[in-house]
Coordinates of C-alpha atoms and ligand atoms in Angstrom, one line a residue:
X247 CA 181.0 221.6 227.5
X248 CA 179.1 218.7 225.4
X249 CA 180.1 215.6 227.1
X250 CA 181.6 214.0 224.0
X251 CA 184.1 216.6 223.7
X252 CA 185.4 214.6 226.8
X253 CA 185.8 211.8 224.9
X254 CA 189.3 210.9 223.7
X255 CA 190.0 210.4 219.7
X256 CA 189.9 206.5 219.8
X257 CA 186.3 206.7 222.1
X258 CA 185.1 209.2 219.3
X259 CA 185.7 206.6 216.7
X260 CA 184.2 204.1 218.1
X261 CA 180.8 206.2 218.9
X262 CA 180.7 207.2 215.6
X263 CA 180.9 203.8 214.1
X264 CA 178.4 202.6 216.5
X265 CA 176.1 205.5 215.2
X266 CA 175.7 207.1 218.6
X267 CA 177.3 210.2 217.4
X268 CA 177.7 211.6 213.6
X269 CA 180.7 213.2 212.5
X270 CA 178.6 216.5 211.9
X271 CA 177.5 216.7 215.4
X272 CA 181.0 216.3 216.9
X273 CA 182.4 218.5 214.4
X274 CA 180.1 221.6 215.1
X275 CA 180.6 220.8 219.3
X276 CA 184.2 221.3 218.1
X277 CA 183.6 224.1 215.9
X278 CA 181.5 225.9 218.7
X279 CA 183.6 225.5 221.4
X280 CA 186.7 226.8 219.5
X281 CA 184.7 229.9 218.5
X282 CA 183.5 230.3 222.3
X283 CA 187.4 230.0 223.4
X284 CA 189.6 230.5 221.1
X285 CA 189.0 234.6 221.9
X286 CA 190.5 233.8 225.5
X287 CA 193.1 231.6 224.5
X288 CA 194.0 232.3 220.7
X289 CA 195.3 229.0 219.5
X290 CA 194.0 228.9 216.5
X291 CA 195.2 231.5 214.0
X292 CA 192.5 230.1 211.2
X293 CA 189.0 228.2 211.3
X294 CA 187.8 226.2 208.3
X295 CA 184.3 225.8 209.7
X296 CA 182.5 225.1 206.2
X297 CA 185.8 223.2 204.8
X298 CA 185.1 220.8 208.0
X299 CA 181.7 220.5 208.0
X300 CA 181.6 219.6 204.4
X301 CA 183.8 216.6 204.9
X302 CA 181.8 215.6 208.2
X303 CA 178.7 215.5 205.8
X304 CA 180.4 213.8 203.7
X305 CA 181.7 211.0 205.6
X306 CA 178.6 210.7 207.6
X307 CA 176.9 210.6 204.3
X308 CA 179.4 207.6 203.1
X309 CA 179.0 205.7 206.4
X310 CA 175.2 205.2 206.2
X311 CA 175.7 204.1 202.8
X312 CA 177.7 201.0 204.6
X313 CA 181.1 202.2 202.7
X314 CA 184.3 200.9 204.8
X315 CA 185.8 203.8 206.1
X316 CA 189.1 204.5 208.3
X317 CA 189.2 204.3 211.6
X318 CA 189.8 207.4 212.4
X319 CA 187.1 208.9 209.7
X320 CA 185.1 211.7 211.0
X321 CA 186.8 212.5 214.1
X322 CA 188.3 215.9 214.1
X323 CA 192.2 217.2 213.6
X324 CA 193.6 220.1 213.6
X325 CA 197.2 221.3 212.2
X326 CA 200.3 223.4 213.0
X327 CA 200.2 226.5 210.9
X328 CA 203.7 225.1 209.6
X329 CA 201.9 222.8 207.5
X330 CA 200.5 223.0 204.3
X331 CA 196.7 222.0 203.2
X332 CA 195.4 223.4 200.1
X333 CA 192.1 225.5 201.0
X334 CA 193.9 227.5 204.0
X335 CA 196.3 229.8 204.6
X336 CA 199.6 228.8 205.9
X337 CA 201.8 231.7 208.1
X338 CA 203.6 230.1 209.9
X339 CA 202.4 232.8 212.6
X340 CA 204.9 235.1 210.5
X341 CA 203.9 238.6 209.1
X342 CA 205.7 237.8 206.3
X343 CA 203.6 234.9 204.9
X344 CA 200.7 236.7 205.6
X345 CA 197.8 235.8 202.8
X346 CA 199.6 233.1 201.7
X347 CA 197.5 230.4 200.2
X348 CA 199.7 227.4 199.5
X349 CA 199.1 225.5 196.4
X350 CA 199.4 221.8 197.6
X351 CA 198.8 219.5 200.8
X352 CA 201.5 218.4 203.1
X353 CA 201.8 214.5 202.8
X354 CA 200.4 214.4 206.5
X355 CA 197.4 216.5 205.1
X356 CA 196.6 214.2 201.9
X357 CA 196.5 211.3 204.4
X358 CA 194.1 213.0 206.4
X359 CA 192.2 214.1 203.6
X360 CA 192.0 210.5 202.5
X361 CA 191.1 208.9 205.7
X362 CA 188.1 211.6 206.2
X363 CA 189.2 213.6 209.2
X364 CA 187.6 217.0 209.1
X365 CA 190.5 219.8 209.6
X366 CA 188.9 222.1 211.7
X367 CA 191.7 224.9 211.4
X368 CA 195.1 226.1 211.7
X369 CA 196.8 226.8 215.3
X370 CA 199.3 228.9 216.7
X371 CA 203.0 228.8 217.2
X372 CA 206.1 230.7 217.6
X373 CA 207.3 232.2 214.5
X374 CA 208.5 229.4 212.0
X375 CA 208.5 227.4 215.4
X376 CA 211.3 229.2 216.9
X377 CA 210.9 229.3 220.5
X378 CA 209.4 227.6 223.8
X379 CA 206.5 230.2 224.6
X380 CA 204.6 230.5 221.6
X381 CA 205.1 234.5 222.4
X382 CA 207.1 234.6 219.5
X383 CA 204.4 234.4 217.5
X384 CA 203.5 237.6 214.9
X385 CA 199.7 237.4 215.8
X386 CA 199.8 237.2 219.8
X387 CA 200.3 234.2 222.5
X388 CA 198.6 231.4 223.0
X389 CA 197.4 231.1 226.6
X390 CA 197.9 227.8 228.9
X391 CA 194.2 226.4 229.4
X392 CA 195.6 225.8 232.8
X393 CA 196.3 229.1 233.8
X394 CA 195.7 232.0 231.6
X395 CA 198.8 233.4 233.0
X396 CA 201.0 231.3 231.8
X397 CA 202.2 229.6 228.6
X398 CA 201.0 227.2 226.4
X399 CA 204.6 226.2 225.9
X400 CA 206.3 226.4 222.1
X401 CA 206.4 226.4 219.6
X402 CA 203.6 224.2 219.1
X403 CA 201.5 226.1 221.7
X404 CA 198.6 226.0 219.6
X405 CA 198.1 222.5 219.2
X406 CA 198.9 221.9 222.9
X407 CA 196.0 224.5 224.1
X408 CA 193.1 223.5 221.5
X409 CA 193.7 219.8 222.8
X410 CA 194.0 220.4 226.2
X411 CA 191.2 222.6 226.9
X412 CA 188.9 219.9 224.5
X413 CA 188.5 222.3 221.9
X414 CA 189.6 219.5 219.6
X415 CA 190.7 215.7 220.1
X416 CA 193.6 215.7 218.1
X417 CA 195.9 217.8 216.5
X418 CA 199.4 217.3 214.8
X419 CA 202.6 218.8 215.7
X420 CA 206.4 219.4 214.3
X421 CA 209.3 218.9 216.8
X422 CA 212.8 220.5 215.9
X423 CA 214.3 220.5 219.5
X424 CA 211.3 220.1 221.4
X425 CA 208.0 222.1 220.2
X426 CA 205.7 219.0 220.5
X427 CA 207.1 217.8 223.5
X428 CA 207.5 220.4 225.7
X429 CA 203.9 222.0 225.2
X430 CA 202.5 218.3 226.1
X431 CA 204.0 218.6 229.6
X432 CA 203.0 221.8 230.3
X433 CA 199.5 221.4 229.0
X434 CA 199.2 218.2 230.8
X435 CA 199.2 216.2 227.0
X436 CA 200.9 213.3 225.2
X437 CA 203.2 214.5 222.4
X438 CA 205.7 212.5 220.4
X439 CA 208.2 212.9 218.3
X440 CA 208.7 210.1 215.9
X441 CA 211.8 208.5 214.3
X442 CA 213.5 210.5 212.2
X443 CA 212.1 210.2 208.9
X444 CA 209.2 208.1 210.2
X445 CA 206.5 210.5 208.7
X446 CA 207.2 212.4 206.0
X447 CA 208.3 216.6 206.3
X448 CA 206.7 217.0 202.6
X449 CA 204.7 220.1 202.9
X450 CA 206.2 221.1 206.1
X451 CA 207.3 224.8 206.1
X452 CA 211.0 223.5 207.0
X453 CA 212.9 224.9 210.3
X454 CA 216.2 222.7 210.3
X455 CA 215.6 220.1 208.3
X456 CA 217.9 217.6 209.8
X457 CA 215.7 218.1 212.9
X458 CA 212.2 218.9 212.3
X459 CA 210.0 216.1 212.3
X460 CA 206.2 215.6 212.8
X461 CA 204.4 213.8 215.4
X462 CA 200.9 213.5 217.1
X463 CA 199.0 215.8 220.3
X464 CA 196.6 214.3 222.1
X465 CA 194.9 213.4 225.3
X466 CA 195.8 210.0 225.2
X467 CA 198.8 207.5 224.2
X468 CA 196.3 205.5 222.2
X469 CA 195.0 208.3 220.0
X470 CA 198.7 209.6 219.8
X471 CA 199.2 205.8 218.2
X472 CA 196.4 206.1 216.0
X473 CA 197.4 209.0 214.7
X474 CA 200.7 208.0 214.1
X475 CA 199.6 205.3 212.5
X476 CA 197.5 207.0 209.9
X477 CA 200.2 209.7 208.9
X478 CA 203.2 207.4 208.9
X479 CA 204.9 205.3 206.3
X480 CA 207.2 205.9 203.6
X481 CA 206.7 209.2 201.0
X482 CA 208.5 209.2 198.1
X483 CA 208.8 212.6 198.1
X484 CA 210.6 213.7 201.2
X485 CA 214.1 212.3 200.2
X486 CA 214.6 211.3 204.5
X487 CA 211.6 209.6 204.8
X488 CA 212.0 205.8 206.3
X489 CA 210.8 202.8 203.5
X490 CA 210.0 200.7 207.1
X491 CA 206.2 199.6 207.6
X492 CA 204.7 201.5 210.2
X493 CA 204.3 199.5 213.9
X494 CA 201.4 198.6 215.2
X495 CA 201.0 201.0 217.8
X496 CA 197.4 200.8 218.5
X497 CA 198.2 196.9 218.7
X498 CA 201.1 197.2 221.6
X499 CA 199.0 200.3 223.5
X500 CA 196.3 198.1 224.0
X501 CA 198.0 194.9 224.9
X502 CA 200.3 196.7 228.2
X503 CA 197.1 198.4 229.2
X504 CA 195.5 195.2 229.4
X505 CA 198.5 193.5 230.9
X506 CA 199.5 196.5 233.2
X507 CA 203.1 195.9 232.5
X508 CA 206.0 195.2 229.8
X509 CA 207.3 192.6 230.3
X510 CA 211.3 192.3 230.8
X511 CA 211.5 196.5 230.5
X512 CA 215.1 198.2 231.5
X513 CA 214.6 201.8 231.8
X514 CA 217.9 204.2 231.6
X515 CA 217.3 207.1 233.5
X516 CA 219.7 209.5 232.7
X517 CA 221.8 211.7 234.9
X518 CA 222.5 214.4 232.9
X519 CA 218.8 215.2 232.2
X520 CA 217.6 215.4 235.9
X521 CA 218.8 217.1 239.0
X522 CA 220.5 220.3 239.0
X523 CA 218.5 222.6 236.9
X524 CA 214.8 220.8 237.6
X525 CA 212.3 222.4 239.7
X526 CA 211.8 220.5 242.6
X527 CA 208.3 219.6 241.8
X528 CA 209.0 219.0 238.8
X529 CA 211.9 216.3 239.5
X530 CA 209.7 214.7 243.0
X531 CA 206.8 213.6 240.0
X532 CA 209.7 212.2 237.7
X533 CA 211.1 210.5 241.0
X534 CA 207.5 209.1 241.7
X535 CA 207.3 207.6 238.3
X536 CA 210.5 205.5 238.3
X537 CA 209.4 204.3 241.4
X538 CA 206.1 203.2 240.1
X539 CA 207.7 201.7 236.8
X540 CA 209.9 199.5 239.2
X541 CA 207.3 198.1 241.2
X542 CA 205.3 197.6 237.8
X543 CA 208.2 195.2 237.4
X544 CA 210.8 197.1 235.3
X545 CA 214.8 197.1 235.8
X546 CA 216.0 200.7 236.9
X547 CA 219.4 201.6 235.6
X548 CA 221.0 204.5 235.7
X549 CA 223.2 205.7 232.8
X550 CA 225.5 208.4 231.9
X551 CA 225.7 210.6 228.8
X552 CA 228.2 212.7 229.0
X553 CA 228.0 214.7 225.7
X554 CA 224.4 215.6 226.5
X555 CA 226.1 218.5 228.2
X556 CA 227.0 220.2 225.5
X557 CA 224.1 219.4 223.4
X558 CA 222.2 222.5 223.9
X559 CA 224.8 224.2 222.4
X560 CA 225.3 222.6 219.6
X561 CA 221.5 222.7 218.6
X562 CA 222.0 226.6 218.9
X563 CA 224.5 226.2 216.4
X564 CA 223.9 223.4 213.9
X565 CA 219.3 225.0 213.8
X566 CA 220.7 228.6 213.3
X567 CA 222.6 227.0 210.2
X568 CA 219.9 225.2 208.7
X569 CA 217.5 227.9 209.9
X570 CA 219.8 230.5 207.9
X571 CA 219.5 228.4 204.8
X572 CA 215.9 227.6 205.0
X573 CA 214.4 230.8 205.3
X574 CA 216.3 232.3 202.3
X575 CA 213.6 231.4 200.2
X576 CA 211.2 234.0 202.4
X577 CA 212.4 237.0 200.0
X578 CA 209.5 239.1 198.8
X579 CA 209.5 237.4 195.5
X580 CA 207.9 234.2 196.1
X581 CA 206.0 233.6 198.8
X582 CA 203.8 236.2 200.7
X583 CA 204.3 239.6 201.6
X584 CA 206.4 242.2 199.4
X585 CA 208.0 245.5 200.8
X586 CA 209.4 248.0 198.8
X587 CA 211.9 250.4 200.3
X588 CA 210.8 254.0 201.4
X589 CA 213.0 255.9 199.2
X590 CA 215.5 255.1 196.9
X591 CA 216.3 252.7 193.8
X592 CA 213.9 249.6 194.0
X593 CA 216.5 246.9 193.4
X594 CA 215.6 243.1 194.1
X595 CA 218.3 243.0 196.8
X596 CA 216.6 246.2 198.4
X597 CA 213.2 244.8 198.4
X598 CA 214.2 241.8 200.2
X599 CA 215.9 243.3 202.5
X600 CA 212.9 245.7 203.1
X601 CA 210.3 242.5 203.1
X602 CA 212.6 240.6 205.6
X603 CA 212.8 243.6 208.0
X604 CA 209.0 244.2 208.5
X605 CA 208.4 240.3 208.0
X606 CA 210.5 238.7 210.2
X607 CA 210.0 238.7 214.1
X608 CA 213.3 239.0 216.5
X609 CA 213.7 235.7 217.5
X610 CA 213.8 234.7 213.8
X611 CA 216.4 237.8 212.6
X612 CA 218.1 236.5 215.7
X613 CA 219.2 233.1 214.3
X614 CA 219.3 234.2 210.7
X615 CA 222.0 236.0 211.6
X616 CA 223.6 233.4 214.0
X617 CA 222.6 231.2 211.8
X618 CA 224.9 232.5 209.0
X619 CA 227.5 233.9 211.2
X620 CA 228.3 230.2 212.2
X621 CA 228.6 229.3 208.9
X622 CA 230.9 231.9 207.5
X623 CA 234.3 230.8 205.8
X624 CA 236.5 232.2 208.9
X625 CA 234.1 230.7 211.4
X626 CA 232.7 227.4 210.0
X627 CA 235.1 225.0 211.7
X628 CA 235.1 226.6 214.7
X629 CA 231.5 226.7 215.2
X630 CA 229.7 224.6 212.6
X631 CA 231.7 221.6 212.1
X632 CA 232.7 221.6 215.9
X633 CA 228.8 221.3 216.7
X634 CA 228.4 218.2 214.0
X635 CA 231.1 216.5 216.2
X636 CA 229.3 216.9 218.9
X637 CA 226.1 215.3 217.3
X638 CA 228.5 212.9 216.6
X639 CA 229.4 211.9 220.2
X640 CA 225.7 212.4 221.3
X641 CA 224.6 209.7 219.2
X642 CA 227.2 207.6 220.5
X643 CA 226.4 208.3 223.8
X644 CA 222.8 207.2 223.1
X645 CA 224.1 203.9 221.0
X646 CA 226.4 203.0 224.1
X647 CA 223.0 202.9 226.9
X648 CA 220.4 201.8 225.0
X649 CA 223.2 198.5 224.2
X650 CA 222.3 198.4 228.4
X651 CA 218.3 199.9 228.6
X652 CA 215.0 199.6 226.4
X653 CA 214.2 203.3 226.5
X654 CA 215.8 206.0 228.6
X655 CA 213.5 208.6 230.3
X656 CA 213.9 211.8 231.9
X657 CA 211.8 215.1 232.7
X658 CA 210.3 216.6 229.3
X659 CA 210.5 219.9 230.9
X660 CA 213.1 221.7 233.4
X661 CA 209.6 223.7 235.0
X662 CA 206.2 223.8 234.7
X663 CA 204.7 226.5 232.9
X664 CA 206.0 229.7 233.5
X665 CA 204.6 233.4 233.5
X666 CA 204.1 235.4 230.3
X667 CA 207.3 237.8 229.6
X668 CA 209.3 236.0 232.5
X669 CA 211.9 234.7 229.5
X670 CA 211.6 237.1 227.2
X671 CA 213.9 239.4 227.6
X672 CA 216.4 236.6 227.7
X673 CA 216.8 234.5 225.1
X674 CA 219.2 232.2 227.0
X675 CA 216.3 231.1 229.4
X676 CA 213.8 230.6 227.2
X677 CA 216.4 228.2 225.4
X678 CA 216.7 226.0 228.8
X679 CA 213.4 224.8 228.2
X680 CA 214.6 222.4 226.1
X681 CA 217.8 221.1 227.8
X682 CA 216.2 217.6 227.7
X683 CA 214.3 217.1 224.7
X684 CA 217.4 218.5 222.1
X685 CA 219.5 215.1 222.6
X686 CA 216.7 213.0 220.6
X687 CA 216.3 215.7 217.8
X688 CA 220.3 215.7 217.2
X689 CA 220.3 212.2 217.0
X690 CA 217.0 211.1 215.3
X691 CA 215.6 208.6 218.1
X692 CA 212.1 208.9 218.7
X693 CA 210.9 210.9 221.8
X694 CA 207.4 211.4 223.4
X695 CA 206.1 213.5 226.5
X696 CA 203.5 212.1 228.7
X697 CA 201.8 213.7 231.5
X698 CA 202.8 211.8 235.0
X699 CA 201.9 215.0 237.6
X700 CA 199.6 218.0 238.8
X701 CA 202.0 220.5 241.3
X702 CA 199.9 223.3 242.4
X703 CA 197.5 223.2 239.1
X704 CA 199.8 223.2 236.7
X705 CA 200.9 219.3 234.6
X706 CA 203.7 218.1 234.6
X707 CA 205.6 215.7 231.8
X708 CA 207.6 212.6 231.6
X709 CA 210.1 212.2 228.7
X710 CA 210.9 208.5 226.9
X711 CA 213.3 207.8 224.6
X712 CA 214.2 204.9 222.4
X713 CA 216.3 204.4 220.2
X714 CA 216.2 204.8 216.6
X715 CA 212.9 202.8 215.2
X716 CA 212.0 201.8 218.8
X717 CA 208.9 203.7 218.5
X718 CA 206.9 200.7 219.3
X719 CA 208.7 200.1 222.7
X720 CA 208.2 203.9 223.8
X721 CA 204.3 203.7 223.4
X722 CA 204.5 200.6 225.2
X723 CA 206.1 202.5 228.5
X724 CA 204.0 205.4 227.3
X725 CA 201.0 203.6 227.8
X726 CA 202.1 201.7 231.0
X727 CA 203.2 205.6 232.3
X728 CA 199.9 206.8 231.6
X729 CA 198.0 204.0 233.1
X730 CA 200.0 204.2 236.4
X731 CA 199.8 208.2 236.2
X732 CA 195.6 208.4 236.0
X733 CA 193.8 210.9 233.9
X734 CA 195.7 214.2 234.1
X735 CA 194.3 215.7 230.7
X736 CA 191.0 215.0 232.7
X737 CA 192.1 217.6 235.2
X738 CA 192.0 220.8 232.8
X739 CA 189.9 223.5 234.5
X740 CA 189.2 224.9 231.4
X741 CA 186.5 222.2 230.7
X742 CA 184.3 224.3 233.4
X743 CA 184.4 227.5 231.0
X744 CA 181.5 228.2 229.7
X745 CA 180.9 228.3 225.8
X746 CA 178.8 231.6 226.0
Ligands
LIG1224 N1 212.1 225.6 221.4 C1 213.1 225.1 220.5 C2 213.6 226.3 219.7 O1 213.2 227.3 219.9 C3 212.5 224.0 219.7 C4 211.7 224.5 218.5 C5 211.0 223.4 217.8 O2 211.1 222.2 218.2 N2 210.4 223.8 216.7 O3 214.3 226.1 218.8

């Protein structure tokens, strides 16, 4: 592996504005070490070699000729294949948008555009980012750089593997009840979920939209600030997106890792999200942690959240819903694929029903129909409007502690990563994965995933949480976590693979 592709995102930047490095030569050691790879651990599902070359050439081109350029220009991204960029095709790892080319970039996309990051493909997921495995996907798994038995996590799997095994510094995410999050700790990388409405879901192949948000992977808390940084900020066109300025991240991130502490911190941990249910390894490293966050000064607390119980449940109910809605619009007339049926009279409803059936994978049919069981006239209170109460009195829970604690933390991740096909053949398990990330999704607070632990080879994650807008105080502990954890991303095996 070339030694820069070592180097994290914020490094990069700075090599290639001290001209030690041009953005064409760390875009092809990108470029060849996905092509070298990516046949052993599929996480991407499209390269744009020429379309990131071109803009590498292009910004190393506007750099010598002294323009001012962002930051982050030149150093190398790459997206979710939920979101859209002009150029590429977007599936969503579906069958049924297979071939499609979307007409327009996401928001996130134009800003990366704009800022001159070359976007150096496309990467797997579940199907429409249903799932915790990334084996939901239509076109194969992912595999965990870690282990090649194992997962990558989901449904951002993709993501999670091209950055951890250095195939790429930075890549973004979406997070609907966990998929950026829970890949990062079993992949041994920082993920965050933003504030609801903190960057915009324009151009984001929508999930539940109430949910789904966008958010950074990377190697390190500082490049998941910088990121966040660039592709934050108010967009008029996604009708939840926040007017606030965007904090300065970068700013706070490198003030506690100069200062080795924040000052004043009270940390919530949460008894609901740890204990029964953990792995034993899994909850030692979270232990470890909060012991090292009190001696780096902070107050401990703990706190109770009693409706956290029941908020797996309700995500199973109030995502179907959304999920029901969202993916009407897949229907053989629009977007993608088209089916006709076999025999009989080609009416529109029978081609969509045809198209649906050979486009959509289980785990997707699977919470259609949930999804639109739940909201049915007979069973709509029941289930439905039961499960928005429970939002409800999660989001009270998490107004009552954080009136007591900063941020609250907790495992990202019940396990570390587990075998392929262990929790497929029950839907139930594979939804436990994300018993501790849901709570921040249901109520929009900001959430992030940092690597604290290596049991046995495999990472392991820390979860923060803040509350709503208090995305500047979770990098802060983000950053001191990482600084008292080491370098865990540093610890991927796959950086011995060779390229060919
Ligand atoms: N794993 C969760 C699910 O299957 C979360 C998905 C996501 O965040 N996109 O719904």
């Amino acid at each position: 592996m070339k030694e820069m592709l070592r180097k994290s995102a914020v490094e990069l930047a700075a090599m290639l504005a001290a001209g030690e490095v041009t953005s064409v030569e760390l875009t092809t050691a990108c470029l060849d070490r996905i092509e070298a790879l990516n046949p052993r651990l599929n996480a991407f599902l499209y390269v744009d070699r020429e379309g990131a070359l071109a803009t590498a050439a292009e910004i190393d081109r506007r750099r010598a000729a002294g323009e001012e350029l962002h930051p982050l220009a030149g150093v190398p991204i790459a997206l979710k294949d939920n979101m859209v960029a002009r150029g590429m095709p977007t599936t969503c790892a579906s069958k049924i948008l297979e071939g499609w080319e979307p007409p327009y970039d996401a928001t996130v996309v134009e800003r990366i555009k704009a800022a001159g990051l070359p976007i150096v493909g496309k990467t797997n997921m579940d199907e429409f980012a249903m799932g915790s495995s990334t084996e939901h996907s239509a076109y194969g798994p992912t595999l965990n750089p870690w282990d090649t038995g194992r997962i990558p996590g989901g449904s951002g799997g993709g993501s999670a593997a091209a950055v951890s095994a250095f195939m790429v510094p930075l890549a973004l995410g979406s997070d609907t009840g966990g998929s950026i999050r829970q890949p990062g700790a079993v992949t041994g990388t920082v993920g965050a979920k933003p504030t609801y409405g903190a960057v915009s879901r324009y151009g984001l192949v929508a999930m539940a939209s109430s949910l789904d948000q966008i958010g950074p992977v990377t190697r390190t808390v500082a490049d998941a600030a910088a990121l966040t940084e660039l592709i934050g900020g108010h967009d008029p066109l996604d009708s939840t997106s926040l007017t606030d300025e965007v904090p300065a991240l970068s700013a706070a991130t490198a003030a506690v890792h100069e200062a080795g502490t924040v000052k004043g911190l009270r940390v919530g941990v949460v008894r609901e999200l740890t204990g029964e249910g953990y792995q034993p390894e899994v909850q030692a490293a979270f232990d470890a942690t909060v012991a090292q966050l009190r001696e780096a000064g902070a107050e401990i607390v703990e706190v109770s959240c009693p409706s956290f119980e029941y908020a797996l449940s309700a995500y199973y109910l109030i995502m179907p819903a959304e999920v029901s809605s969202n993916l009407a619009r897949f229907d053989g007339m629009r977007y993608g694929i088209r089916v006709e049926p076999t025999e009989g009279p080609v009416t529109a409803e029978r081609v969509m029903a045809a198209t649906r059936e050979a486009g959509f994978g289980d785990e997707v049919k699977r919470r259609i129909i949930l999804g639109t069981h739940v909201l049915s006239a007979g069973y709509y209170d029941a289930y439905y409007g039961s499960a928005q109460k429970v939002r409800t009195l999660i989001q009270r829970d998490f107004d009552r502690v954080f009136e007591q604690v900063d941020v609250l933390v907790s495992p990202t991740a019940p396990t570390v990563a587990f075998e392929f096909g262990s929790k497929m053949d029950d839907p139930m398990a594979m939804y436990l994965n994300d018993i501790a990330t849901i709570p921040a999704n249901l109520a929009g607070v900001p959430a992030m995933s940092v690597p604290n632990a290596v049991a046995d080879g495999l990472p392991i994650g820390f979860q923060i949480i803040a509350p709503a807008r208090g995305d500047l105080k979770m990098y802060e502990v983000a950053q001191l976590v990482e600084d008292l954890s080491g370098d865990i991303a540093g610890q991927c095996p796959a950086q011995t693979w060779e390229e060919n």
